[in-house]
PDB file of C-alpha atoms and ligand atoms in Angstrom:
ATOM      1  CA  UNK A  18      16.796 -12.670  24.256  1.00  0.00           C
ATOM      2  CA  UNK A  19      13.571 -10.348  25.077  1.00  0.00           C
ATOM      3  CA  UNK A  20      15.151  -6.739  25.379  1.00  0.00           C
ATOM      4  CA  UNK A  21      12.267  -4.652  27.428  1.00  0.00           C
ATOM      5  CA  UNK A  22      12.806  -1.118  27.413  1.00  0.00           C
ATOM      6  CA  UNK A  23      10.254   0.776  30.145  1.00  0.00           C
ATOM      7  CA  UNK A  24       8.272   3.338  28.308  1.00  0.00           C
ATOM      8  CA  UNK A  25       4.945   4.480  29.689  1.00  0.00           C
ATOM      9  CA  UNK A  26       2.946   2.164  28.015  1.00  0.00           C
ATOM     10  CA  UNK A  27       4.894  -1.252  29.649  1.00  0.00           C
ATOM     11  CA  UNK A  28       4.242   0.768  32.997  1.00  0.00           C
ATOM     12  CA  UNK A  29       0.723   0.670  32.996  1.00  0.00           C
ATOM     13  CA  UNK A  30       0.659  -2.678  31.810  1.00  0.00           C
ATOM     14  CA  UNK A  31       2.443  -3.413  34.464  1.00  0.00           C
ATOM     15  CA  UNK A  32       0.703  -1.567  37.355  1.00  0.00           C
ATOM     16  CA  UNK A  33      -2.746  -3.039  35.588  1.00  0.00           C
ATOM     17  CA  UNK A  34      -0.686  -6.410  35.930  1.00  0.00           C
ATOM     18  CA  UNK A  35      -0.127  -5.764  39.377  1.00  0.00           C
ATOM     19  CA  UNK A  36      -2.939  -4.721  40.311  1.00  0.00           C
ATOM     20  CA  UNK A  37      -1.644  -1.616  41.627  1.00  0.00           C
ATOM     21  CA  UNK A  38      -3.932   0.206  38.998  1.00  0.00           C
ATOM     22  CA  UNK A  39      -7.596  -1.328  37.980  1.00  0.00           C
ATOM     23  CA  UNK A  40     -10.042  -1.230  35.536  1.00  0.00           C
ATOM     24  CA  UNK A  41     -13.617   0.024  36.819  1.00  0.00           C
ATOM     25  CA  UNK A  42     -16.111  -0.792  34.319  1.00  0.00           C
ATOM     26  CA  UNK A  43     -18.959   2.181  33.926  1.00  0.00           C
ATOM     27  CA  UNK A  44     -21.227   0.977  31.453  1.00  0.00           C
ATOM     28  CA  UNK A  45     -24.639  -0.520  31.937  1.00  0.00           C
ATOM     29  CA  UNK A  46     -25.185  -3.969  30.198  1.00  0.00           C
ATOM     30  CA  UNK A  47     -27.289  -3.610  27.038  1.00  0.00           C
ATOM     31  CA  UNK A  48     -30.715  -5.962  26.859  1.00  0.00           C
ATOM     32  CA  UNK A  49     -34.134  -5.320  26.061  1.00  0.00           C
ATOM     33  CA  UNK A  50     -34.952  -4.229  29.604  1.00  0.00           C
ATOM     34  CA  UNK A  51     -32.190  -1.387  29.432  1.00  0.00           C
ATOM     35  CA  UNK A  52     -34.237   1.714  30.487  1.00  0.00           C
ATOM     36  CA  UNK A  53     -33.978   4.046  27.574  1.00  0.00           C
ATOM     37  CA  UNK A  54     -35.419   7.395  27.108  1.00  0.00           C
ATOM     38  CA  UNK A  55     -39.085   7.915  26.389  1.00  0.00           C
ATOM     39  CA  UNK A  56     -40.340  11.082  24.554  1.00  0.00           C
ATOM     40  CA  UNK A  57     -43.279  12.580  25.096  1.00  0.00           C
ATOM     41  CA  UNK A  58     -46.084  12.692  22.244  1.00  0.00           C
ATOM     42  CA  UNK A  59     -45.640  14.039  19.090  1.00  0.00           C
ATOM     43  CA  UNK A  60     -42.078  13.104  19.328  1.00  0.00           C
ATOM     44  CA  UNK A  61     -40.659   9.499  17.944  1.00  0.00           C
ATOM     45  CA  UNK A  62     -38.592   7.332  19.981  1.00  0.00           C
ATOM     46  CA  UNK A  63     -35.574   5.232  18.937  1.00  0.00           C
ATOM     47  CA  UNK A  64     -35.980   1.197  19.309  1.00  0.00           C
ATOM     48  CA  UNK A  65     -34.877  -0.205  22.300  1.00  0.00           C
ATOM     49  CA  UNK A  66     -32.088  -2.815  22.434  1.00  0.00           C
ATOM     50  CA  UNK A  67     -32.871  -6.457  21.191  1.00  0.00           C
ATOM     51  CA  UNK A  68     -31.226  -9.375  19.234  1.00  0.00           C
ATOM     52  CA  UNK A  69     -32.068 -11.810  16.989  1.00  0.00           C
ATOM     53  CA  UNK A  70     -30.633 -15.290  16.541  1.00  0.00           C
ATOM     54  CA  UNK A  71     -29.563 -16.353  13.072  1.00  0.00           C
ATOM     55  CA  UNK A  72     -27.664 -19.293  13.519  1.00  0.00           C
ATOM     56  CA  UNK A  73     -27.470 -21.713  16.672  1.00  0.00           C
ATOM     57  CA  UNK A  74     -25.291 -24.368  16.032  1.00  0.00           C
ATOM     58  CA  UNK A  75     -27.979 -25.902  14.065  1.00  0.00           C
ATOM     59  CA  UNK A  76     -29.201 -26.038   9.693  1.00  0.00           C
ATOM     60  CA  UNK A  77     -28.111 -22.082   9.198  1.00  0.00           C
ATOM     61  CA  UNK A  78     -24.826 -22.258  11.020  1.00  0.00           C
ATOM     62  CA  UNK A  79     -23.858 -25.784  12.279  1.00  0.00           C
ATOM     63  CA  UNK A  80     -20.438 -24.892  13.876  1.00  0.00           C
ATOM     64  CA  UNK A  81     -21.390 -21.507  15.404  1.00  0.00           C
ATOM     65  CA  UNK A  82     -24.256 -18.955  16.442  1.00  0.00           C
ATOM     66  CA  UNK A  83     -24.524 -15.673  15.792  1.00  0.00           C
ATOM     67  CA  UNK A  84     -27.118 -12.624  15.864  1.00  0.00           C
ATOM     68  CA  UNK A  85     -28.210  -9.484  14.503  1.00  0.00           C
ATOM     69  CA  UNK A  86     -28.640  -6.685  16.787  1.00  0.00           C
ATOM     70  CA  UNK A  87     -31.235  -4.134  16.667  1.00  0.00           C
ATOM     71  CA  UNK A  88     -30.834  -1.249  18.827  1.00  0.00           C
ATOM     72  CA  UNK A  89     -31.379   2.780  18.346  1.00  0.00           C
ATOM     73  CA  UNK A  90     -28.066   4.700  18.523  1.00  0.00           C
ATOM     74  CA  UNK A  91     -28.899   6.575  22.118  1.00  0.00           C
ATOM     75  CA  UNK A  92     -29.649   3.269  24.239  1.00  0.00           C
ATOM     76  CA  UNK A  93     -27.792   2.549  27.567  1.00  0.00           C
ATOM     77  CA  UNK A  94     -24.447   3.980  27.829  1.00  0.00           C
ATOM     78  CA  UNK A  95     -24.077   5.599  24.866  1.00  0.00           C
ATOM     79  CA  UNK A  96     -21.959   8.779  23.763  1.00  0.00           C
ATOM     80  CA  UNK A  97     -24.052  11.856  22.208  1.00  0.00           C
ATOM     81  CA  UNK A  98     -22.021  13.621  18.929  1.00  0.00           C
ATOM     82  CA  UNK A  99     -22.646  16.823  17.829  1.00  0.00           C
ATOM     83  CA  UNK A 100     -24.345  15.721  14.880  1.00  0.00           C
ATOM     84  CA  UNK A 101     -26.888  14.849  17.301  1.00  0.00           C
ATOM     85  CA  UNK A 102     -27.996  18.400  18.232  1.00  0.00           C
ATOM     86  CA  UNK A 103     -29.414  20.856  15.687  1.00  0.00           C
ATOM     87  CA  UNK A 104     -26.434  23.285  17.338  1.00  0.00           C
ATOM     88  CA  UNK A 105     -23.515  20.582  16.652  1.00  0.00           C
ATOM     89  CA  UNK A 106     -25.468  19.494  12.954  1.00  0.00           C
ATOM     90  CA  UNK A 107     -22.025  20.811  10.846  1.00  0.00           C
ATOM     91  CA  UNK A 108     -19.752  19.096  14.229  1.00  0.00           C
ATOM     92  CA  UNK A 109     -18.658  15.594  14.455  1.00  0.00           C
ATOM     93  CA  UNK A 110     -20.449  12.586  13.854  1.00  0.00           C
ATOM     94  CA  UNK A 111     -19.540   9.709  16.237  1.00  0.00           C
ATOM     95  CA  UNK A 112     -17.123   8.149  13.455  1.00  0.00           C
ATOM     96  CA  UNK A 113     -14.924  11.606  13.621  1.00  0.00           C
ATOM     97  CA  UNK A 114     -14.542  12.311  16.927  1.00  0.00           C
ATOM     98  CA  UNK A 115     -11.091  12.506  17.639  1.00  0.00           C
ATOM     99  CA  UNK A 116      -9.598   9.759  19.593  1.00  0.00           C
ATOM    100  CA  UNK A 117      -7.605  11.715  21.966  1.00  0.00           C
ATOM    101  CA  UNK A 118     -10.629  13.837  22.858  1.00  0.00           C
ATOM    102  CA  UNK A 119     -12.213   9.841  23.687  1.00  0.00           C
ATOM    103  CA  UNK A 120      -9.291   8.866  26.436  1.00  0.00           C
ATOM    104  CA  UNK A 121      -8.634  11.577  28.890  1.00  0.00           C
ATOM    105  CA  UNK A 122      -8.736  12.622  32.720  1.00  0.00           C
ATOM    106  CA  UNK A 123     -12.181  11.393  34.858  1.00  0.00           C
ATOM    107  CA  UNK A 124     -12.786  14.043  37.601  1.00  0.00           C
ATOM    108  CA  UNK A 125     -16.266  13.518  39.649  1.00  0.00           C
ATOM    109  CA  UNK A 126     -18.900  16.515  40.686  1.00  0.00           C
ATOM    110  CA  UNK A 127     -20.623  14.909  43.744  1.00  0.00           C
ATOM    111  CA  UNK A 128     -24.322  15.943  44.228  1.00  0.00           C
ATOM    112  CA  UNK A 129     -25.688  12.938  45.137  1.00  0.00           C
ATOM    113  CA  UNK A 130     -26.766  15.033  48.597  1.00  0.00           C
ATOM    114  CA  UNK A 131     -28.773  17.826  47.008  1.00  0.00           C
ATOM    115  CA  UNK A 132     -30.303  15.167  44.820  1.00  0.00           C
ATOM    116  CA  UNK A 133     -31.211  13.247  47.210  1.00  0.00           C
ATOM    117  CA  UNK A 134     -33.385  16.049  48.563  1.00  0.00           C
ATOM    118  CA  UNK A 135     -34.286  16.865  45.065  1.00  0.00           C
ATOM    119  CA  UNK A 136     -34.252  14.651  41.995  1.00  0.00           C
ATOM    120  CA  UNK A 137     -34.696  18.095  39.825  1.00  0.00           C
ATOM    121  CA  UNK A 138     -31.550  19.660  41.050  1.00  0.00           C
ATOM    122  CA  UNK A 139     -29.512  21.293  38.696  1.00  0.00           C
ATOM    123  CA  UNK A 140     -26.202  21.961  39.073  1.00  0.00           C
ATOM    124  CA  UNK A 141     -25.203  25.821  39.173  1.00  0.00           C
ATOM    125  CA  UNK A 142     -21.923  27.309  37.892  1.00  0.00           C
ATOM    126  CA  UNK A 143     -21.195  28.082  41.336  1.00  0.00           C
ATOM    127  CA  UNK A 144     -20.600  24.361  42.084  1.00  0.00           C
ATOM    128  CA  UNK A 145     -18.573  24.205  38.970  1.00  0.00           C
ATOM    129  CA  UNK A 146     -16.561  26.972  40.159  1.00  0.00           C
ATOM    130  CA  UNK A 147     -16.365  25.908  43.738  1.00  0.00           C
ATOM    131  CA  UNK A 148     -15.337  22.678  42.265  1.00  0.00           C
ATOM    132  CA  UNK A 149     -12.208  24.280  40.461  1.00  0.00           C
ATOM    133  CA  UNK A 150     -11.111  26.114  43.817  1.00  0.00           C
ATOM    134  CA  UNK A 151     -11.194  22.864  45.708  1.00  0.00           C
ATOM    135  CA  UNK A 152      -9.428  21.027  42.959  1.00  0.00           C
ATOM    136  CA  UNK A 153      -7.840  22.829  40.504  1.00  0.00           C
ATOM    137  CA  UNK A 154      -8.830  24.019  36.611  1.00  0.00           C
ATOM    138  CA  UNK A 155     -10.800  21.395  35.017  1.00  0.00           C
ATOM    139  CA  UNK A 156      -8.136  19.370  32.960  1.00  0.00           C
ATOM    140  CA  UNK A 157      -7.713  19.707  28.884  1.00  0.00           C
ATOM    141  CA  UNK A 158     -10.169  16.791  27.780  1.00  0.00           C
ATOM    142  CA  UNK A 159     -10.916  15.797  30.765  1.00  0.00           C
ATOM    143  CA  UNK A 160     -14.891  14.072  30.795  1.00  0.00           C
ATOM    144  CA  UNK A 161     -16.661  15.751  33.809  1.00  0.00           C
ATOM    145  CA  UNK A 162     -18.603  13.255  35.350  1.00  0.00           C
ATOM    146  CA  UNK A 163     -22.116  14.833  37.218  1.00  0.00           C
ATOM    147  CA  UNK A 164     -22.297  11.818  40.261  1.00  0.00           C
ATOM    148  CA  UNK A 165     -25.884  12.249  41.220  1.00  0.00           C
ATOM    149  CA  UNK A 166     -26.177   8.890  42.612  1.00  0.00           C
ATOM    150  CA  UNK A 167     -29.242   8.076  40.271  1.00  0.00           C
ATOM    151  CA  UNK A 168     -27.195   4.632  38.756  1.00  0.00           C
ATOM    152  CA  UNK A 169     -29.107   3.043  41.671  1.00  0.00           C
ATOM    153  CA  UNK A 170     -32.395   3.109  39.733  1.00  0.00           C
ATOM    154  CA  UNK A 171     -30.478   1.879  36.417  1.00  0.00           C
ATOM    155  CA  UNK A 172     -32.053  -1.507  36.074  1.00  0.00           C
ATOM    156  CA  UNK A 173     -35.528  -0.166  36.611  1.00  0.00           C
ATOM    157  CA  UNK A 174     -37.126   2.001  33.340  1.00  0.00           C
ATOM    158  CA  UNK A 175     -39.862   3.587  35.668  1.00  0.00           C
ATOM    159  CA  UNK A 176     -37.358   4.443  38.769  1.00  0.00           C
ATOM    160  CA  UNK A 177     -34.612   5.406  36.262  1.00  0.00           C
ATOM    161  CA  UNK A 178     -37.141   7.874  33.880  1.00  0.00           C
ATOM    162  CA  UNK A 179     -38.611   9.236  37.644  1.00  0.00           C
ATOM    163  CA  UNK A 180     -41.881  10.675  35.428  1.00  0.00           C
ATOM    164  CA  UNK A 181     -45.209  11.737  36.507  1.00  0.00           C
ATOM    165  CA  UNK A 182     -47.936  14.332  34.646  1.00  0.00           C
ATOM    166  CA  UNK A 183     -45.569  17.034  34.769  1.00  0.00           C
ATOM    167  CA  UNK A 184     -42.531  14.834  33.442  1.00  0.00           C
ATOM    168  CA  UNK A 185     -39.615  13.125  34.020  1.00  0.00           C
ATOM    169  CA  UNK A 186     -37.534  14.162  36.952  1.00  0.00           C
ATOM    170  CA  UNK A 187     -34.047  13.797  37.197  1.00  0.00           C
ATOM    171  CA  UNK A 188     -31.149  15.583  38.170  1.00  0.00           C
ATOM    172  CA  UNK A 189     -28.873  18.152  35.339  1.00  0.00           C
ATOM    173  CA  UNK A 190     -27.404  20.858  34.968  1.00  0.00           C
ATOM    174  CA  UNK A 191     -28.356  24.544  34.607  1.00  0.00           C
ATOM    175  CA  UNK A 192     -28.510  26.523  31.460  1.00  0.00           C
ATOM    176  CA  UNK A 193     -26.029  28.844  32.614  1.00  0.00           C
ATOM    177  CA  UNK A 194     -23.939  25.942  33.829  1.00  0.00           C
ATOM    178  CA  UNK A 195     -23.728  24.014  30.474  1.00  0.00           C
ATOM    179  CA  UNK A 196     -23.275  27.244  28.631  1.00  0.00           C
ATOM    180  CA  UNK A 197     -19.983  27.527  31.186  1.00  0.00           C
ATOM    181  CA  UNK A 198     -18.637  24.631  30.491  1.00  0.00           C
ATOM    182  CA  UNK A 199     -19.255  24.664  27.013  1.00  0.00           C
ATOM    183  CA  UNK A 200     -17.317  27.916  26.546  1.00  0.00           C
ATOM    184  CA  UNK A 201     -14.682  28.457  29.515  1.00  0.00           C
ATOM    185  CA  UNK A 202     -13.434  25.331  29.551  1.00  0.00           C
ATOM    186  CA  UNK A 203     -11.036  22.557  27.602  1.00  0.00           C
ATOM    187  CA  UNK A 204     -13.300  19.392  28.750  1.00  0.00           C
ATOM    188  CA  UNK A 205     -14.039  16.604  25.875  1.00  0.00           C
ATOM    189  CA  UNK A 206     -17.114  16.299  27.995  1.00  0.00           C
ATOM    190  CA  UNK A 207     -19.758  15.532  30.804  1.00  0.00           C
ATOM    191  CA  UNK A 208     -20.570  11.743  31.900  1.00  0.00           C
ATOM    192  CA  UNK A 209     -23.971  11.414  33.459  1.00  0.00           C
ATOM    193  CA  UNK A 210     -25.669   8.568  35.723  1.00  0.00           C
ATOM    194  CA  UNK A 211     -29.039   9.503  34.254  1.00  0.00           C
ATOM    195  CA  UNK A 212     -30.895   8.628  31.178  1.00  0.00           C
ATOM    196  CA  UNK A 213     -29.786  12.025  29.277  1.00  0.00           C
ATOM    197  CA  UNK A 214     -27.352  14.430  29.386  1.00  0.00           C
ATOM    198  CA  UNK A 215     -30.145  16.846  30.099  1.00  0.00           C
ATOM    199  CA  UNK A 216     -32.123  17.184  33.600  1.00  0.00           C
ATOM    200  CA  UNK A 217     -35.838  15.475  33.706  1.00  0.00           C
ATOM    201  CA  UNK A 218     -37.034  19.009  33.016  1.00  0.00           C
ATOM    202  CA  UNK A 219     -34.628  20.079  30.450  1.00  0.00           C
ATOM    203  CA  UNK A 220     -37.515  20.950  28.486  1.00  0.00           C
ATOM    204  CA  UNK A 221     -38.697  24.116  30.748  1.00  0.00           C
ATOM    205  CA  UNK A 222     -35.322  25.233  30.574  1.00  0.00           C
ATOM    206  CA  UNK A 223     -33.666  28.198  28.145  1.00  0.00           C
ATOM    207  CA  UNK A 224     -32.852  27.068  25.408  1.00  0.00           C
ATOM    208  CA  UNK A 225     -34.423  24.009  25.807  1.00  0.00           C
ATOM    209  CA  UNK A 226     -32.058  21.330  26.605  1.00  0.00           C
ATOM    210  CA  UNK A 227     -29.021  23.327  27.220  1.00  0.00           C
ATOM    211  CA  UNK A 228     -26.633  20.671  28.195  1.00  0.00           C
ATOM    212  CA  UNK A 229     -27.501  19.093  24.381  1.00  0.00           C
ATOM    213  CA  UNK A 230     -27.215  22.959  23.051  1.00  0.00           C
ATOM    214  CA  UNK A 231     -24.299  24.358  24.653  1.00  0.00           C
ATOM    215  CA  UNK A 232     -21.945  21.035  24.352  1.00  0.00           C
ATOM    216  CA  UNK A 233     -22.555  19.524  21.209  1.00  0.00           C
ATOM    217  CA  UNK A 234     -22.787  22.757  19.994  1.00  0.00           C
ATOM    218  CA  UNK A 235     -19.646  23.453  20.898  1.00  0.00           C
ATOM    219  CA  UNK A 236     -17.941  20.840  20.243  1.00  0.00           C
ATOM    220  CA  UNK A 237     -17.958  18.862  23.283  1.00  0.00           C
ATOM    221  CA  UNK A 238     -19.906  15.605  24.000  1.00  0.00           C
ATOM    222  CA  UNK A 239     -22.227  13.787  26.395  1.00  0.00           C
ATOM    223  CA  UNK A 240     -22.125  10.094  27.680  1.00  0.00           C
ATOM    224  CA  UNK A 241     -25.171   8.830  29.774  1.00  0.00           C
ATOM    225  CA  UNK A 242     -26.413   6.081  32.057  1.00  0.00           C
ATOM    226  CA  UNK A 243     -22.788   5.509  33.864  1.00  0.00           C
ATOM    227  CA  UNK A 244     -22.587   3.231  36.701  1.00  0.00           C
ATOM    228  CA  UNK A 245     -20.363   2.470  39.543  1.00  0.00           C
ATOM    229  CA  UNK A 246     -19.350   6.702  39.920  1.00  0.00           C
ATOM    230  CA  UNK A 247     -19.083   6.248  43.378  1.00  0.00           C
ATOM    231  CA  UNK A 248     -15.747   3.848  42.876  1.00  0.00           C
ATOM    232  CA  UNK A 249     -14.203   7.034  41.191  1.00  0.00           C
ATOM    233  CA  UNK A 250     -11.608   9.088  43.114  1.00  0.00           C
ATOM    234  CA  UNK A 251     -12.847  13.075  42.673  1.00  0.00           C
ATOM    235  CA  UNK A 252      -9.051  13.626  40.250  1.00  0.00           C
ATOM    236  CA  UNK A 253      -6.815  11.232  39.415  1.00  0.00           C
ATOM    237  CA  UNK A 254      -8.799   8.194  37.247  1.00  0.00           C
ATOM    238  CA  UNK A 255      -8.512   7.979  33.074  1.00  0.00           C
ATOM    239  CA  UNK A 256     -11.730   7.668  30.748  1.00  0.00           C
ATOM    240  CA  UNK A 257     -11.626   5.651  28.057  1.00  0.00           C
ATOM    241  CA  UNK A 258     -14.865   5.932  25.832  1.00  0.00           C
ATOM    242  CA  UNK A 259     -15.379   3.825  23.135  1.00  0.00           C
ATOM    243  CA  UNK A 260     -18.321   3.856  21.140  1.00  0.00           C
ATOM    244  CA  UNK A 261     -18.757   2.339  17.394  1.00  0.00           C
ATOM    245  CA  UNK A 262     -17.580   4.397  14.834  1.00  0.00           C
ATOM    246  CA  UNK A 263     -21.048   4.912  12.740  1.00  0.00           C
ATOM    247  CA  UNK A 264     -20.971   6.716   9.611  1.00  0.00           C
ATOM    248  CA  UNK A 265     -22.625   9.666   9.846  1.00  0.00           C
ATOM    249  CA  UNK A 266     -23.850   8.179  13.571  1.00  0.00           C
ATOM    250  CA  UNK A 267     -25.349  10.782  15.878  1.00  0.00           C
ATOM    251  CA  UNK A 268     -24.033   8.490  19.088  1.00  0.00           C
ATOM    252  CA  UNK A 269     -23.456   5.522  19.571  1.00  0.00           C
ATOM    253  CA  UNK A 270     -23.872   2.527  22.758  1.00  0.00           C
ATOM    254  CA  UNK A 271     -20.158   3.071  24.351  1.00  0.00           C
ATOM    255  CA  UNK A 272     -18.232   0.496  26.296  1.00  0.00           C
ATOM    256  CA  UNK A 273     -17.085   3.266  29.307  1.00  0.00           C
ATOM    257  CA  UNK A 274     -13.857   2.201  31.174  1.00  0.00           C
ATOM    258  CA  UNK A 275     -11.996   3.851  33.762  1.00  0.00           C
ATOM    259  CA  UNK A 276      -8.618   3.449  35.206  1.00  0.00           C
ATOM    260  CA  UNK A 277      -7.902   4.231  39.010  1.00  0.00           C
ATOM    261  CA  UNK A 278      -5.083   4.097  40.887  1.00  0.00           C
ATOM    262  CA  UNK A 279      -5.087   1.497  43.945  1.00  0.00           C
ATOM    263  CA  UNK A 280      -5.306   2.826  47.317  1.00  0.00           C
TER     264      UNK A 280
HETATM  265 MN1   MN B  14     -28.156  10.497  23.520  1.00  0.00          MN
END
């Protein structure tokens, strides 16, 4: 005799059973053609993603194949830590990060209109705060996510990076704005659908890169290169980020899952 006693957790499974609630996937698939951040000289950039076969059913490994993967820690989808910033160094590395600050509520900033007029629009606090009147305070570990539209150009490195002589130049948000949500809010942290949790231009701005600055210096994080924002209701979906938990990692490539509610 099976003895099933409804708890919250049998609900879901249920509803994700049912249908009635399903899983959106947000992540980018990880290969060598990934598009992945480039720095600008003097500055070193991480590897990109790649693989290499050890064993293919053949002399090394006759009943299986397997690989070892090469890949910097801030490729594709991939969560930022504090340890990551020179303002987060004494924070988190990606193996501490609280798992309860890694699940939590998904609510959506649209600007995909302004960027489409402007790939180096930055978000204001006055969009954060006109957010919160249409919608409500943003929720206790809730991951912002900044829908700029930009996963379109995900598969392409040149569309995706957007650079010229002057830079790179995709969307982010303000100083002023990061330094908000860094400090008057409860958020675990802010999702992006570009390369970096910076704009293109982060560079020009004060401090320089104040989305890195303000968040992981504050104990907040970043997770870049989502896809498939669009599928997202503005409140109401869960994130569930789950990158590798690397010693002393300053991110990590994240598998990036939400769960929405049916219409
Ligand atoms: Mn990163």
């Amino acid at each position: 005799m099976t003895i099933t006693t409804a708890n919250s957790v049998t609900t879901l499974l249920q509803e994700l059973a049912t249908g009635s609630v399903k899983i959106l996937d947000l992540t980018n698939r990880l290969s060598p053609e990934t598009p992945t951040l480039r720095l600008p000289d003097p500055f070193l950039n991480l590897i990109d993603f790649s693989t290499e076969t050890v064993s293919e059913y053949n002399e090394p490994g006759p009943f299986w194949k397997h690989k070892n993967i090469h890949t910097g820690e801030h490729i594709g989808t991939h969560i930022d830590a504090p340890v990551h910033w020179v303002s987060g160094r004494d924070g988190h590395d990606v193996s501490t990060i609280p798992t309860e600050r890694l699940f939590g509520p998904a609510v959506v900033l649209d600007v995909t209109q302004e960027v489409a007029e402007d790939p180096d629009f930055l978000i204001r606090v006055e969009h954060l705060e006109q957010w919160q009147k249409d919608h409500g305070p943003l929720p206790q570990n809730a991951w912002l996510l900044l829908r700029t539209g930009w996963d379109k150009y995900a598969q392409d490195q040149e569309a995706f990076l957007n650079a010229d002589e002057t830079g790179s130049h995709t969307p982010g948000l303000s100083a002023e704005a990061a330094l908000w949500l860094a400090t008057e809010t409860n958020i675990s942290g802010i999702g992006v659908d570009t390369v970096g949790i910076d704009a293109g231009r982060g560079a020009e701005l004060e401090p320089p890169f104040p989305a890195h600055y303000h968040l992981l210096g504050n104990d907040k994080y970043g997770v870049t290169s989502l896809q498939n924002l669009a599928e997202l209701p503005t409140t109401g979906a869960m994130l569930i980020v789950a990158p590798l938990p690397i010693v002393g990692g300053t991110g990590s490539p994240a598998r990036v899952l939400a769960l929405v509610q049916n219409a």
